[in-house]
mmCIF file of C-alpha atoms and ligand atoms in Angstrom:
data_model
loop_
_atom_site.group_PDB
_atom_site.id
_atom_site.type_symbol
_atom_site.label_atom_id
_atom_site.label_comp_id
_atom_site.label_asym_id
_atom_site.label_seq_id
_atom_site.Cartn_x
_atom_site.Cartn_y
_atom_site.Cartn_z
ATOM 1 C CA MET A 171 92.601 83.874 94.364
ATOM 2 C CA GLY A 172 91.357 86.717 96.493
ATOM 3 C CA ALA A 173 93.259 89.512 98.114
ATOM 4 C CA GLY A 174 93.879 91.185 101.429
ATOM 5 C CA ARG A 175 95.031 94.752 101.849
ATOM 6 C CA PHE A 176 96.437 97.540 103.915
ATOM 7 C CA ALA A 177 94.657 100.855 103.512
ATOM 8 C CA PRO A 178 96.366 103.690 105.370
ATOM 9 C CA SER A 179 95.142 107.276 105.465
ATOM 10 C CA PRO A 180 98.058 109.547 104.518
ATOM 11 C CA SER A 181 97.516 111.896 107.430
ATOM 12 C CA GLY A 182 100.909 111.517 109.067
ATOM 13 C CA ARG A 183 103.585 108.984 109.855
ATOM 14 C CA LEU A 184 102.571 105.402 110.571
ATOM 15 C CA HIS A 185 103.114 104.536 114.217
ATOM 16 C CA ILE A 186 104.099 101.115 115.409
ATOM 17 C CA GLY A 187 100.455 100.183 115.993
ATOM 18 C CA ASN A 188 99.625 100.910 112.334
ATOM 19 C CA LEU A 189 102.748 99.017 111.291
ATOM 20 C CA ARG A 190 101.752 96.039 113.389
ATOM 21 C CA THR A 191 98.369 96.036 111.636
ATOM 22 C CA ALA A 192 100.138 96.185 108.256
ATOM 23 C CA VAL A 193 102.285 93.205 109.248
ATOM 24 C CA LEU A 194 99.189 91.317 110.393
ATOM 25 C CA ALA A 195 97.395 92.040 107.128
ATOM 26 C CA TRP A 196 100.460 90.722 105.269
ATOM 27 C CA LEU A 197 100.436 87.542 107.379
ATOM 28 C CA PHE A 198 96.703 86.993 106.976
ATOM 29 C CA ALA A 199 96.909 87.482 103.201
ATOM 30 C CA HIS A 200 99.966 85.323 102.590
ATOM 31 C CA SER A 201 98.915 82.539 104.950
ATOM 32 C CA THR A 202 95.710 82.149 102.939
ATOM 33 C CA GLY A 203 97.262 82.366 99.470
ATOM 34 C CA ARG A 204 95.952 85.852 98.820
ATOM 35 C CA ASP A 205 97.575 88.846 97.217
ATOM 36 C CA TYR A 206 98.419 91.759 99.496
ATOM 37 C CA LEU A 207 97.296 95.095 98.061
ATOM 38 C CA LEU A 208 97.860 98.697 99.040
ATOM 39 C CA ARG A 209 95.242 101.413 98.925
ATOM 40 C CA VAL A 210 95.850 105.016 99.892
ATOM 41 C CA GLU A 211 92.728 106.413 101.544
ATOM 42 C CA ASP A 212 93.224 110.059 100.736
ATOM 43 C CA LEU A 213 89.672 111.366 100.642
ATOM 44 C CA ASP A 214 90.263 113.466 103.722
ATOM 45 C CA ARG A 215 92.830 114.233 106.419
ATOM 46 C CA VAL A 216 95.682 114.297 103.896
ATOM 47 C CA ARG A 217 99.067 115.693 104.892
ATOM 48 C CA ALA A 218 101.400 116.589 102.043
ATOM 49 C CA GLY A 219 104.285 114.145 101.722
ATOM 50 C CA SER A 220 102.693 111.600 104.018
ATOM 51 C CA GLU A 221 101.914 109.066 101.295
ATOM 52 C CA ASP A 222 105.573 108.802 100.280
ATOM 53 C CA GLU A 223 106.683 108.593 103.890
ATOM 54 C CA GLN A 224 104.248 105.806 104.627
ATOM 55 C CA LEU A 225 105.302 103.841 101.547
ATOM 56 C CA ALA A 226 108.939 104.157 102.602
ATOM 57 C CA GLU A 227 108.082 103.000 106.135
ATOM 58 C CA LEU A 228 106.256 99.927 104.875
ATOM 59 C CA LYS A 229 109.159 99.127 102.580
ATOM 60 C CA ALA A 230 111.679 99.542 105.386
ATOM 61 C CA LEU A 231 109.831 96.809 107.268
ATOM 62 C CA GLY A 232 110.156 94.528 104.240
ATOM 63 C CA LEU A 233 106.465 94.612 103.350
ATOM 64 C CA SER A 234 105.940 94.518 99.609
ATOM 65 C CA PHE A 235 102.638 94.730 97.815
ATOM 66 C CA ASP A 236 101.113 92.944 94.855
ATOM 67 C CA GLY A 237 99.285 94.601 91.998
ATOM 68 C CA THR A 238 98.947 98.315 91.476
ATOM 69 C CA MET A 239 98.473 100.749 94.299
ATOM 70 C CA VAL A 240 95.036 102.366 94.370
ATOM 71 C CA ARG A 241 94.521 105.955 95.418
ATOM 72 C CA GLN A 242 90.965 106.866 96.372
ATOM 73 C CA SER A 243 91.199 110.412 95.048
ATOM 74 C CA ASP A 244 91.667 108.920 91.549
ATOM 75 C CA ARG A 245 88.329 107.147 91.777
ATOM 76 C CA LEU A 246 85.777 109.899 92.344
ATOM 77 C CA PRO A 247 83.793 109.139 89.147
ATOM 78 C CA VAL A 248 83.460 105.503 90.223
ATOM 79 C CA TYR A 249 81.891 106.439 93.563
ATOM 80 C CA ARG A 250 79.620 108.922 91.836
ATOM 81 C CA ALA A 251 78.337 106.297 89.401
ATOM 82 C CA ILE A 252 77.545 103.875 92.244
ATOM 83 C CA VAL A 253 75.641 106.548 94.150
ATOM 84 C CA ASP A 254 73.707 107.447 90.992
ATOM 85 C CA ASP A 255 72.772 103.807 90.635
ATOM 86 C CA LEU A 256 71.534 103.592 94.209
ATOM 87 C CA LYS A 257 69.649 106.845 93.693
ATOM 88 C CA ALA A 258 67.885 105.421 90.652
ATOM 89 C CA GLN A 259 66.719 102.570 92.888
ATOM 90 C CA GLY A 260 65.296 105.020 95.446
ATOM 91 C CA LEU A 261 67.931 104.018 98.013
ATOM 92 C CA VAL A 262 69.452 107.445 98.614
ATOM 93 C CA TYR A 263 68.055 110.545 100.266
ATOM 94 C CA GLU A 264 69.277 114.037 101.046
ATOM 95 C CA CYS A 265 70.040 114.868 104.654
ATOM 96 C CA PHE A 266 70.427 118.369 106.002
ATOM 97 C CA CYS A 267 71.163 117.500 109.619
ATOM 98 C CA SER A 268 74.223 118.825 111.391
ATOM 99 C CA ARG A 269 75.966 116.701 114.016
ATOM 100 C CA LYS A 270 74.250 118.849 116.615
ATOM 101 C CA ASP A 271 70.816 118.227 115.067
ATOM 102 C CA ILE A 272 71.458 114.505 115.222
ATOM 103 C CA ALA A 273 72.688 114.597 118.807
ATOM 104 C CA GLU A 274 69.664 116.658 119.862
ATOM 105 C CA ALA A 275 67.177 114.452 118.039
ATOM 106 C CA GLY A 276 68.409 111.415 119.969
ATOM 107 C CA SER A 277 67.953 107.948 118.560
ATOM 108 C CA ALA A 278 64.727 106.684 117.080
ATOM 109 C CA PRO A 279 62.813 104.272 119.310
ATOM 110 C CA HIS A 280 64.354 100.769 119.194
ATOM 111 C CA ALA A 281 67.420 102.111 117.372
ATOM 112 C CA ALA A 282 70.954 101.744 118.662
ATOM 113 C CA PRO A 283 72.398 104.807 120.419
ATOM 114 C CA GLY A 284 74.295 107.033 117.995
ATOM 115 C CA SER A 285 72.488 105.767 114.922
ATOM 116 C CA TYR A 286 70.878 108.265 112.579
ATOM 117 C CA PRO A 287 67.316 108.935 113.785
ATOM 118 C CA GLY A 288 65.882 109.260 110.270
ATOM 119 C CA THR A 289 65.000 112.954 110.538
ATOM 120 C CA CYS A 290 65.353 113.596 106.791
ATOM 121 C CA ARG A 291 64.199 110.189 105.573
ATOM 122 C CA ASN A 292 60.686 111.179 104.626
ATOM 123 C CA LEU A 293 60.800 114.915 103.969
ATOM 124 C CA THR A 294 58.302 116.372 101.543
ATOM 125 C CA GLU A 295 59.490 118.189 98.452
ATOM 126 C CA GLU A 296 58.736 121.535 100.166
ATOM 127 C CA GLU A 297 60.553 120.638 103.365
ATOM 128 C CA ARG A 298 63.592 119.598 101.373
ATOM 129 C CA ALA A 299 63.602 122.817 99.378
ATOM 130 C CA GLU A 300 63.322 124.849 102.566
ATOM 131 C CA LYS A 301 66.182 123.011 104.287
ATOM 132 C CA ALA A 302 68.349 123.228 101.165
ATOM 133 C CA ARG A 303 68.279 127.020 101.448
ATOM 134 C CA HIS A 304 70.241 126.808 104.704
ATOM 135 C CA ARG A 305 72.629 123.922 104.296
ATOM 136 C CA PRO A 306 74.048 121.698 101.558
ATOM 137 C CA ALA A 307 72.786 118.126 101.675
ATOM 138 C CA ALA A 308 74.691 114.996 102.523
ATOM 139 C CA LEU A 309 73.421 111.822 100.863
ATOM 140 C CA ARG A 310 72.341 108.929 103.049
ATOM 141 C CA LEU A 311 71.556 105.327 102.276
ATOM 142 C CA ARG A 312 67.926 104.337 102.797
ATOM 143 C CA ALA A 313 68.824 101.176 104.705
ATOM 144 C CA GLU A 314 66.281 98.421 104.951
ATOM 145 C CA ALA A 315 67.893 96.711 107.929
ATOM 146 C CA ASN A 316 68.745 97.774 111.476
ATOM 147 C CA VAL A 317 71.481 95.269 112.067
ATOM 148 C CA PHE A 318 73.777 93.042 110.040
ATOM 149 C CA THR A 319 76.072 90.190 111.048
ATOM 150 C CA VAL A 320 79.647 89.774 109.870
ATOM 151 C CA GLN A 321 82.142 86.988 110.436
ATOM 152 C CA ASP A 322 85.367 88.073 112.054
ATOM 153 C CA GLU A 323 88.439 85.880 112.532
ATOM 154 C CA LEU A 324 88.993 87.287 116.000
ATOM 155 C CA ALA A 325 85.603 88.558 117.178
ATOM 156 C CA GLY A 326 83.631 85.619 115.753
ATOM 157 C CA SER A 327 80.119 86.317 114.574
ATOM 158 C CA TYR A 328 79.548 90.036 115.178
ATOM 159 C CA THR A 329 76.162 91.732 114.852
ATOM 160 C CA GLY A 330 76.112 95.504 114.745
ATOM 161 C CA THR A 331 74.037 98.491 113.824
ATOM 162 C CA VAL A 332 73.105 99.445 110.294
ATOM 163 C CA ASP A 333 71.490 102.846 110.028
ATOM 164 C CA ASP A 334 70.933 105.285 107.181
ATOM 165 C CA PHE A 335 74.629 106.083 107.032
ATOM 166 C CA VAL A 336 76.201 108.817 104.930
ATOM 167 C CA LEU A 337 77.339 107.902 101.407
ATOM 168 C CA VAL A 338 78.360 111.367 100.256
ATOM 169 C CA ARG A 339 79.280 114.096 102.721
ATOM 170 C CA ASN A 340 77.766 117.522 102.439
ATOM 171 C CA ASP A 341 81.007 118.888 100.948
ATOM 172 C CA GLY A 342 80.550 116.409 98.077
ATOM 173 C CA ALA A 343 83.269 113.988 99.172
ATOM 174 C CA PRO A 344 82.450 110.282 99.139
ATOM 175 C CA ALA A 345 82.171 108.937 102.680
ATOM 176 C CA TYR A 346 84.639 106.369 103.974
ATOM 177 C CA ASN A 347 81.916 103.706 104.363
ATOM 178 C CA LEU A 348 81.065 103.986 100.667
ATOM 179 C CA ALA A 349 84.588 104.207 99.280
ATOM 180 C CA VAL A 350 85.937 101.307 101.303
ATOM 181 C CA VAL A 351 83.192 98.950 100.118
ATOM 182 C CA VAL A 352 83.423 99.981 96.476
ATOM 183 C CA ASP A 353 87.220 99.803 96.435
ATOM 184 C CA ASP A 354 87.542 96.486 98.211
ATOM 185 C CA ALA A 355 85.148 94.922 95.696
ATOM 186 C CA ALA A 356 86.791 96.578 92.677
ATOM 187 C CA SER A 357 90.195 95.191 93.682
ATOM 188 C CA GLY A 358 88.915 91.685 94.410
ATOM 189 C CA ILE A 359 89.643 92.131 98.108
ATOM 190 C CA ASP A 360 87.818 89.458 100.072
ATOM 191 C CA GLN A 361 89.746 89.697 103.320
ATOM 192 C CA VAL A 362 89.750 92.870 105.410
ATOM 193 C CA VAL A 363 92.335 93.094 108.186
ATOM 194 C CA ARG A 364 92.420 96.359 110.139
ATOM 195 C CA GLY A 365 92.287 97.878 113.612
ATOM 196 C CA ASP A 366 89.436 96.823 115.857
ATOM 197 C CA ASP A 367 88.258 100.421 116.206
ATOM 198 C CA LEU A 368 86.556 99.721 112.863
ATOM 199 C CA LEU A 369 84.732 96.558 113.926
ATOM 200 C CA SER A 370 81.530 98.508 114.576
ATOM 201 C CA SER A 371 81.630 99.890 110.993
ATOM 202 C CA ALA A 372 81.867 96.429 109.451
ATOM 203 C CA PRO A 373 78.119 95.615 109.594
ATOM 204 C CA ARG A 374 77.261 98.826 107.711
ATOM 205 C CA GLN A 375 79.928 98.121 105.116
ATOM 206 C CA ALA A 376 78.958 94.474 104.719
ATOM 207 C CA TYR A 377 75.300 95.471 104.378
ATOM 208 C CA LEU A 378 76.192 97.898 101.592
ATOM 209 C CA ALA A 379 78.431 95.304 99.915
ATOM 210 C CA GLN A 380 75.619 92.761 99.673
ATOM 211 C CA LEU A 381 73.184 95.450 98.562
ATOM 212 C CA LEU A 382 75.554 96.253 95.681
ATOM 213 C CA GLY A 383 75.819 92.575 94.803
ATOM 214 C CA TYR A 384 79.409 92.229 96.011
ATOM 215 C CA THR A 385 80.890 89.316 97.907
ATOM 216 C CA VAL A 386 81.051 90.280 101.571
ATOM 217 C CA PRO A 387 84.686 89.978 102.701
ATOM 218 C CA THR A 388 85.852 88.032 105.715
ATOM 219 C CA TYR A 389 87.140 90.305 108.445
ATOM 220 C CA ALA A 390 89.894 90.256 111.030
ATOM 221 C CA HIS A 391 89.737 93.255 113.327
ATOM 222 C CA VAL A 392 92.997 93.243 115.219
ATOM 223 C CA PRO A 393 93.817 94.836 118.584
ATOM 224 C CA LEU A 394 95.061 98.409 118.621
ATOM 225 C CA ALA A 395 98.235 99.708 120.189
ATOM 226 C CA LEU A 396 97.460 101.729 123.295
ATOM 227 C CA ASN A 397 99.537 103.642 125.798
ATOM 228 C CA GLU A 398 99.539 102.710 129.470
ATOM 229 C CA LYS A 399 96.479 104.861 130.097
ATOM 230 C CA GLY A 400 94.522 102.878 127.540
ATOM 231 C CA GLN A 401 94.576 105.693 124.989
ATOM 232 C CA ARG A 402 95.454 105.225 121.358
ATOM 233 C CA LEU A 403 99.122 105.644 120.683
ATOM 234 C CA ALA A 404 99.941 109.174 119.547
ATOM 235 C CA LYS A 405 102.669 111.741 119.230
ATOM 236 C CA ARG A 406 102.461 112.700 122.909
ATOM 237 C CA ASP A 407 103.617 109.209 123.831
ATOM 238 C CA GLY A 408 107.152 109.780 122.566
ATOM 239 C CA ALA A 409 109.014 107.813 119.912
ATOM 240 C CA VAL A 410 106.196 105.858 118.298
ATOM 241 C CA THR A 411 106.907 106.140 114.574
ATOM 242 C CA LEU A 412 109.422 104.116 112.630
ATOM 243 C CA GLU A 413 111.331 107.292 111.879
ATOM 244 C CA GLU A 414 111.553 108.365 115.509
ATOM 245 C CA ILE A 415 112.693 104.948 116.643
ATOM 246 C CA THR A 416 115.267 104.433 113.894
ATOM 247 C CA GLU A 417 116.643 107.927 114.542
ATOM 248 C CA GLN A 418 117.727 106.634 117.913
ATOM 249 C CA GLY A 419 119.868 103.957 116.338
ATOM 250 C CA VAL A 420 117.420 101.065 116.071
ATOM 251 C CA HIS A 421 117.366 99.169 112.765
ATOM 252 C CA PRO A 422 113.973 98.641 111.037
ATOM 253 C CA ALA A 423 114.522 94.859 111.147
ATOM 254 C CA GLU A 424 114.671 95.114 114.939
ATOM 255 C CA ILE A 425 111.412 97.013 114.987
ATOM 256 C CA ARG A 426 109.857 94.344 112.799
ATOM 257 C CA ALA A 427 111.149 91.650 115.165
ATOM 258 C CA PHE A 428 109.632 93.564 118.082
ATOM 259 C CA LEU A 429 106.272 93.732 116.284
ATOM 260 C CA LEU A 430 106.329 90.045 115.369
ATOM 261 C CA GLU A 431 107.325 88.995 118.873
ATOM 262 C CA SER A 432 104.497 91.083 120.308
ATOM 263 C CA LEU A 433 102.238 88.789 118.263
ATOM 264 C CA GLY A 434 103.837 85.669 119.719
ATOM 265 C CA LEU A 435 105.720 84.985 116.476
ATOM 266 C CA PRO A 436 109.407 84.422 115.728
ATOM 267 C CA GLY A 437 111.040 87.757 114.939
ATOM 268 C CA GLN A 438 113.877 86.914 112.577
ATOM 269 C CA ASP A 439 111.995 87.627 109.377
ATOM 270 C CA LEU A 440 108.545 87.712 107.794
ATOM 271 C CA GLN A 441 108.916 84.262 106.260
ATOM 272 C CA ALA A 442 109.603 82.588 109.598
ATOM 273 C CA ALA A 443 106.650 84.438 111.105
ATOM 274 C CA LEU A 444 104.449 83.312 108.242
ATOM 275 C CA GLU A 445 105.327 79.689 108.866
ATOM 276 C CA ALA A 446 104.375 80.025 112.532
ATOM 277 C CA PHE A 447 101.305 82.190 111.958
ATOM 278 C CA ASP A 448 98.074 80.937 113.490
ATOM 279 C CA PRO A 449 95.187 83.426 113.714
ATOM 280 C CA ALA A 450 93.642 81.448 116.586
ATOM 281 C CA ALA A 451 96.753 82.031 118.697
ATOM 282 C CA LEU A 452 96.924 85.813 118.227
ATOM 283 C CA PRO A 453 96.621 88.045 121.274
ATOM 284 C CA ARG A 454 93.073 89.395 121.618
ATOM 285 C CA GLU A 455 93.773 92.220 124.012
ATOM 286 C CA PRO A 456 95.118 95.682 123.160
ATOM 287 C CA TRP A 457 98.856 95.962 122.737
ATOM 288 C CA ILE A 458 100.072 98.209 125.537
ATOM 289 C CA VAL A 459 103.166 100.107 124.463
ATOM 290 C CA ARG A 460 105.610 102.135 126.517
ATOM 291 C CA PRO A 461 107.621 104.025 123.933
ATOM 292 C CA GLU A 462 110.595 104.711 126.190
ATOM 293 C CA ASN A 463 110.999 100.968 126.640
ATOM 294 C CA ILE A 464 110.945 100.207 122.938
ATOM 295 C CA VAL A 465 114.127 102.085 122.286
ATOM 296 C CA GLN A 466 115.678 100.745 125.498
ATOM 297 C CA GLN A 467 114.880 97.186 124.480
ATOM 298 C CA LEU A 468 115.976 97.539 120.900
ATOM 299 C CA MET A 469 119.144 99.554 121.183
ATOM 300 C CA PRO A 470 122.287 97.593 120.440
ATOM 301 C CA PRO A 471 123.859 96.782 123.851
ATOM 302 C CA ALA A 472 126.945 98.933 123.201
ATOM 303 C CA SER A 473 124.925 102.109 122.849
ATOM 304 C CA ARG A 474 122.534 101.398 125.712
ATOM 305 C CA ASN A 475 122.474 103.527 128.883
ATOM 306 C CA ARG A 476 124.933 106.077 127.646
HETATM 307 N N1 LIG B 93 92.078 104.237 106.222
HETATM 308 C C1 LIG B 93 91.640 103.666 107.455
HETATM 309 C C2 LIG B 93 92.653 103.992 108.530
HETATM 310 O O1 LIG B 93 93.798 104.277 108.235
HETATM 311 C C3 LIG B 93 91.510 102.157 107.384
HETATM 312 C C4 LIG B 93 90.285 101.753 106.679
HETATM 313 C C5 LIG B 93 90.142 100.256 106.490
HETATM 314 O O2 LIG B 93 91.123 99.520 106.656
HETATM 315 O O3 LIG B 93 89.041 99.850 106.135
HETATM 316 O O4 LIG B 93 92.285 103.976 109.686
#
C-alpha cells in the first residue's frame, strides 16, 4: 500500500484554497486505498505558532492523518547524506551565481527560458576559489537531461524543463526540490496531490527521484483558488481562512461542504464525497472565490443580512 500526503508550509493560516487541496489529497489517497500522511515543510518561511494552527484547521475539517507526522527541520542529516552521495558520484557542483547573475546571463541556447544557464557548471579550481571569496556557494545538480515527462491525473502526460537546479541553498538549507523528493520516498509516498502552481516543478523532482533510484510518484496537480482578478487568494481578499470564516458564525462542517460542493461532490461529509469521487470529473479550471459571498452563502439564515 502506498501513501498520499498533504505538505503545508507553516508560514501562516491555511486559506480555503489550501484546505480544498488538503481535502482533494485526502480523497485521492482514500479512493485508491492509500494512507494519507502529513508533512510539515518548515525549511523556510516559518511563522511561529503556524504549525499548530494549521493542524487545528485540518482537524476542524475532519481530516485525520495516518502514520507519524514528519517535520522537515528534523531531517537535515538525511538531506546532507543524500547530497554527499550525489557529490561522490560527481553529480553536484558549487554555484556562486546570484539571481541577478542568472537573469543577466539569460538562458543557454536551446534551453527553456528561466532555466539555469550553466555558468558555474565547468569552473576551474582557480575560478571557483576566486568566486568563493565573494559569495558562499549553493550546490546544484549536474543534470544529464533537459526535460522529463511525468504522468498527472489532471494534466495527463506533462513534459517540462529539467535544469541544474539547486539542491542546497547558499545559506546551507536544503532546497525544496531536494527535500520533497527525499521525504516523499522515505515515507513511501507514491501519490503527490498539490496545487497546480507546482506542476512545472514536477519534472525536476521526478528526474531526481529516478536518479536516486526511487519510484517516481503519480501526480495530481489540482486547480488553485483565485480571486476575481485571477490572483492567488490572499489576505487582501477578506475572510479567506477557516478562522476568519468561522469567526463570522459559520461552522467548519459548512465550510467543508462548500469546498466539497465546489468540486462537484456531495457536501454532507467526507465519506459521502469519497463514494462519489471521480478524478476524471473534477473541475480543471481555477476556483474563483469571492470571499464576501462565502460568508453570505454559509451563514445560517437567521443571522443573514443583519
Ligand atoms: N509546501 C508546499 C506548499 O505549501 C507544497 C509542496 C508539495 O506539496 O510538494 O506550497
